[in-house]
Short mmCIF file of C-alpha atoms in Angstrom, two decimals:
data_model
loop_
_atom_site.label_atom_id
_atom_site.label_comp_id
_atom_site.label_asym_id
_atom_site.label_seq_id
_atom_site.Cartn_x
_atom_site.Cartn_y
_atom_site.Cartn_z
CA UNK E 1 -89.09 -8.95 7.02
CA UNK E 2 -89.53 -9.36 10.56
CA UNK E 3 -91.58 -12.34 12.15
CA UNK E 4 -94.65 -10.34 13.85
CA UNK E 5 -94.33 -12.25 16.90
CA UNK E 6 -90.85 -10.40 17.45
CA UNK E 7 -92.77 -6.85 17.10
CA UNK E 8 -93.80 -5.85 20.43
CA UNK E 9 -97.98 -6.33 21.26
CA UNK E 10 -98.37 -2.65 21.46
CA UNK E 11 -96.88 -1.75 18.05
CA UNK E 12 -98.39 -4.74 16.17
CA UNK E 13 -101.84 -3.75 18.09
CA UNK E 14 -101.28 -0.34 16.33
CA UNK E 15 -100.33 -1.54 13.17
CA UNK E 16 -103.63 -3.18 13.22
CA UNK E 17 -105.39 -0.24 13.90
CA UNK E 18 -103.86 1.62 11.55
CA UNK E 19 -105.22 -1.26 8.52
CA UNK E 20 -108.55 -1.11 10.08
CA UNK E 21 -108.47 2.55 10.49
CA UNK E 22 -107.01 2.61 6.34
CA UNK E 23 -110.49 0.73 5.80
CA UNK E 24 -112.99 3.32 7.32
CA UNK E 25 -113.17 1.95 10.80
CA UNK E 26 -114.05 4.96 12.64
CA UNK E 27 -113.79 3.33 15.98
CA UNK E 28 -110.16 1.99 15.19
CA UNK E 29 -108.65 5.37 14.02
CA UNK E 30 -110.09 6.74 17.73
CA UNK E 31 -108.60 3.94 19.29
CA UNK E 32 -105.44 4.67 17.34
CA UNK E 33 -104.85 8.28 17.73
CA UNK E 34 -106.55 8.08 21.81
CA UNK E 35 -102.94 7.89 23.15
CA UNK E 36 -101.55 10.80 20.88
CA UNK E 37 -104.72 13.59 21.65
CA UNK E 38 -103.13 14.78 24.99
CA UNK E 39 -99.71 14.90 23.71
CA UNK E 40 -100.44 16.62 20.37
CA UNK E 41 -102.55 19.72 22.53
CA UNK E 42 -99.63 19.65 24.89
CA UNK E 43 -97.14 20.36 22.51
CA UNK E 44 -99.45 23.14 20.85
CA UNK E 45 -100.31 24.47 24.44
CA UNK E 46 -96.16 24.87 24.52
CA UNK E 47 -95.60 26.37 21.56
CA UNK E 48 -98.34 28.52 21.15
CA UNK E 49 -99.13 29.69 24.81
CA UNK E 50 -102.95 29.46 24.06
CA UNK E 51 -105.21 26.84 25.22
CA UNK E 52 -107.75 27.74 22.50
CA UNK E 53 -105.21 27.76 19.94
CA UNK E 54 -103.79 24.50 21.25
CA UNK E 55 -107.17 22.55 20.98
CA UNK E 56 -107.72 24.04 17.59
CA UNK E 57 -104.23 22.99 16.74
CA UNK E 58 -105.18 19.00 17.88
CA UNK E 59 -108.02 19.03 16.34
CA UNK E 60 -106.36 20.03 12.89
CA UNK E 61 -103.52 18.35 13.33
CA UNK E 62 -105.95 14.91 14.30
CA UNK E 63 -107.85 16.24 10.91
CA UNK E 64 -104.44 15.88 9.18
CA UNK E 65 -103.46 12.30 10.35
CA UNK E 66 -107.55 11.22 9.41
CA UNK E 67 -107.51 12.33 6.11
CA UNK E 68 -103.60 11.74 4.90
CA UNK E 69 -103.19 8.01 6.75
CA UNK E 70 -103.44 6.48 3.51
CA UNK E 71 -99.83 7.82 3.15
CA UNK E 72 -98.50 6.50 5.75
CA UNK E 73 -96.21 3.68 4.85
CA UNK E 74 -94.52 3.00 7.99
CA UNK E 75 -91.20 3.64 7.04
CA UNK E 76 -90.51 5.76 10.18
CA UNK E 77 -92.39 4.53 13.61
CA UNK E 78 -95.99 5.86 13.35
CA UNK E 79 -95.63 8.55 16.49
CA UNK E 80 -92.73 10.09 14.16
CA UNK E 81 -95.01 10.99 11.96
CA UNK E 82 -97.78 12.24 13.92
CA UNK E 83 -94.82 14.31 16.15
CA UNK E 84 -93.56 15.15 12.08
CA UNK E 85 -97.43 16.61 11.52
CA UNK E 86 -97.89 18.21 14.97
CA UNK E 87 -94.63 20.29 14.35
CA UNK E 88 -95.66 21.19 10.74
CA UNK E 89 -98.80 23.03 12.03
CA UNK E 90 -97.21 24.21 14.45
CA UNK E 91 -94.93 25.77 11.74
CA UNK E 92 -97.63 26.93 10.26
CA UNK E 93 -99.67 28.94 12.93
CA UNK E 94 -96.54 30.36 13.89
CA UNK E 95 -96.02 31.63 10.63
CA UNK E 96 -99.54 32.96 9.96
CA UNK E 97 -99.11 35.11 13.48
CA UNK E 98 -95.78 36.18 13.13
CA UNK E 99 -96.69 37.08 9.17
CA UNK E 100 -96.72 40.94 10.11
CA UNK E 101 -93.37 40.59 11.69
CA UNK E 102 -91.78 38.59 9.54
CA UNK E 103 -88.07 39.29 10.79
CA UNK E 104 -89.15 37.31 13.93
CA UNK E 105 -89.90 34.37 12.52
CA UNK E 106 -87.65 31.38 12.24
CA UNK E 107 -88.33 28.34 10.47
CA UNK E 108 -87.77 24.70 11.87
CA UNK E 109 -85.16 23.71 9.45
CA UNK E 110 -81.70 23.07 9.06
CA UNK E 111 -79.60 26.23 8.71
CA UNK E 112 -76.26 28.41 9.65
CA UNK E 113 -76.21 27.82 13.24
CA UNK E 114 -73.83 30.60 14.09
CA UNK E 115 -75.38 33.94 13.86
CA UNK E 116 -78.87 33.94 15.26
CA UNK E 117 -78.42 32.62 18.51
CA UNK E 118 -75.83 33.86 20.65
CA UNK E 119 -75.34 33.34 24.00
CA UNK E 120 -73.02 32.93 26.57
CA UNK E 121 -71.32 29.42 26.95
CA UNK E 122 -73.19 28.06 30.46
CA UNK E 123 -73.71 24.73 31.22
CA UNK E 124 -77.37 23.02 31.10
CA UNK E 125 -79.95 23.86 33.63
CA UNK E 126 -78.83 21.55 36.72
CA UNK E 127 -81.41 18.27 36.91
CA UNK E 128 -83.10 19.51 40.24
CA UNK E 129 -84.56 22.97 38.84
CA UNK E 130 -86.63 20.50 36.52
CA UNK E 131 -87.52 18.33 39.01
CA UNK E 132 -89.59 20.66 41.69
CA UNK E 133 -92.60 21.06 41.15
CA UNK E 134 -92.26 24.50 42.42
CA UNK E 135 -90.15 26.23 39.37
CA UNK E 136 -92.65 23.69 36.90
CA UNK E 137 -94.10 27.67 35.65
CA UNK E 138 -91.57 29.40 35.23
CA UNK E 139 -89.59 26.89 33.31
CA UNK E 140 -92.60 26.87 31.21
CA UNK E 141 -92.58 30.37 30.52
CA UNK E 142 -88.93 30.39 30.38
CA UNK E 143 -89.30 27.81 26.62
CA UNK E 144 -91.81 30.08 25.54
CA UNK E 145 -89.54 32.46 25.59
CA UNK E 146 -87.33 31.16 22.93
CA UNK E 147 -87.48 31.28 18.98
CA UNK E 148 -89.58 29.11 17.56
CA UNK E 149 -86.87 26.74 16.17
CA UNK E 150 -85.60 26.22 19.80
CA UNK E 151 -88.46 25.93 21.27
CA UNK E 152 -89.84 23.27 19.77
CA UNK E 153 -86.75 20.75 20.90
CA UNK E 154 -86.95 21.98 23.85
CA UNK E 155 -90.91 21.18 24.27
CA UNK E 156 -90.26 17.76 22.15
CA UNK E 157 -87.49 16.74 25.09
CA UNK E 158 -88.39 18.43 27.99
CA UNK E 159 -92.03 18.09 27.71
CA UNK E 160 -92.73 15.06 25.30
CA UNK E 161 -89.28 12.87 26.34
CA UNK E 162 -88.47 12.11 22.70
CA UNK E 163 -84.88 11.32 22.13
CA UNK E 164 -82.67 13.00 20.24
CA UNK E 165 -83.54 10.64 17.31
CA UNK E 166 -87.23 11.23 17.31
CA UNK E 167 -87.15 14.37 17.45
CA UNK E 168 -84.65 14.98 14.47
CA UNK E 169 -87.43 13.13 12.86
CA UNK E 170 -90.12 14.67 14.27
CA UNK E 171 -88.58 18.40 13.13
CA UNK E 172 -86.41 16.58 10.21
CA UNK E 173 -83.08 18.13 11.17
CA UNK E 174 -79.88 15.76 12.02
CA UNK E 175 -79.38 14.84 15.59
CA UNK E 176 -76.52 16.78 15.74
CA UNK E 177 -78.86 20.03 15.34
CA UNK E 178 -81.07 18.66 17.53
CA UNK E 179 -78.26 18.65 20.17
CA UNK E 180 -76.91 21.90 19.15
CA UNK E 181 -80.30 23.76 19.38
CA UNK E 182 -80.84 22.36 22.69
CA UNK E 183 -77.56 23.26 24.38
CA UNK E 184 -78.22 27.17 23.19
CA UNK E 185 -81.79 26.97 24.10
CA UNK E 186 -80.76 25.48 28.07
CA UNK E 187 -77.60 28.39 27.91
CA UNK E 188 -80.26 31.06 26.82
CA UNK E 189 -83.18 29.61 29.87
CA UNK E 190 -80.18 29.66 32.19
CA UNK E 191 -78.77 32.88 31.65
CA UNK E 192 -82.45 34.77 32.05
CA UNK E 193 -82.61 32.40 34.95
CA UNK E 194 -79.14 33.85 36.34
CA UNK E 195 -80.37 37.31 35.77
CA UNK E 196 -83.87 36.22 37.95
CA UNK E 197 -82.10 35.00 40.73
CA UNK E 198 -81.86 38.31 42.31
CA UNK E 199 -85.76 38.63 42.77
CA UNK E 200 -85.92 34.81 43.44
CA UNK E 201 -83.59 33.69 46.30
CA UNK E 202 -85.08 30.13 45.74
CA UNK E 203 -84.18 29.96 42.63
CA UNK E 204 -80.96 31.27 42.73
CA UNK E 205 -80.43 27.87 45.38
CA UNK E 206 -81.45 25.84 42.93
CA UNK E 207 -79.42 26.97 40.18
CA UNK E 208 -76.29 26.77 42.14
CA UNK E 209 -76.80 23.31 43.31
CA UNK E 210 -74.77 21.29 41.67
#
């Protein structure tokens, strides 16, 4: 068992909100889940392209973690499982919306890699066409243009900087999958990319910077 002084102040300052927050401490459990509200409506804002649906999605997903924190054991790091909870609604809204079209709709989980996705063999988007602030948009709209199951590693790296670990947790699919899903997703975003550069000479400079 590890000595609590070796636990960094920040995670044993959670852990302790967590107890209190197990106990009916109202303030605690805001306290605790403060840090997580902007990132949870972020990654609903990504996925679902809808600030209303977003907020409702943060506050049901904050509902979730409230009621079902008496489960939490801490067997994985406590933002796994909120990230684990966000992506299972998520899940969820995508599959009520996409229930009339069912044939569009991909679940999160592991599967046959080799027949839903393919796409040509390019290399990731080069480092500087995330970096200005002037493509920020259209990169945006360029995840929301993939399935569900690639879009969400793409938002949970891109957007939230989890690591590959975290978010094989978070979407509780190996790390290998992780990696996999995100090398077609970046190959998909840079070949509509490729096919943009004609109407976007900026772009195009970008993309061929290497």
């Amino acid at each position: 068992m590890k000595n609590n002084n070796s636990i960094p102040f920040e995670q044993r300052e959670e852990l302790l909100l967590i107890k209190k927050s197990k106990n009916g401490d109202t303030a605690a459990f805001e306290r605790l889940v403060e840090p997580y509200s902007k990132r949870i409506y972020n990654i609903g804002l990504k996925m679902l392209n809808s600030r209303e649906d977003a907020a409702d999605m943060a506050q049901e997903v904050l509902l979730k973690i409230y009621r079902n924190l008496d489960r939490f054991r801490g067997e994985a790091a406590f933002s796994t499982w909120v990230y684990r909870i966000s992506v299972n609604t998520c899940r969820d809204i995508l599959r009520s919306s996409y229930r009339q079209h069912e044939h569009l709709f991909t679940d999160f989980g592991e599967e046959s890699e080799q027949t839903e996705f393919e796409v040509a063999d390019y290399s990731a988007m080069p480092e500087k066409l995330y970096e200005d602030k002037e493509c920020a948009d259209y990169l945006l709209a360029l995840i929301q243009g993939l399935t569900p199951k690639y879009r969400i590693v793409m938002v949970l790296r891109e957007v939230s900087g989890l690591s590959y670990q975290e978010i094989a947790a978070a979407v509780n699919i190996s790390v290998g999958t992780v990696k996999s899903r995100l090398n077609r997703a970046r190959a998909s975003m840079r070949e509509r990319a490729m096919a943009d550069t004609e109407h976007n000479p900026y772009l195009a400079r970008l993309i061929n910077s290497q």
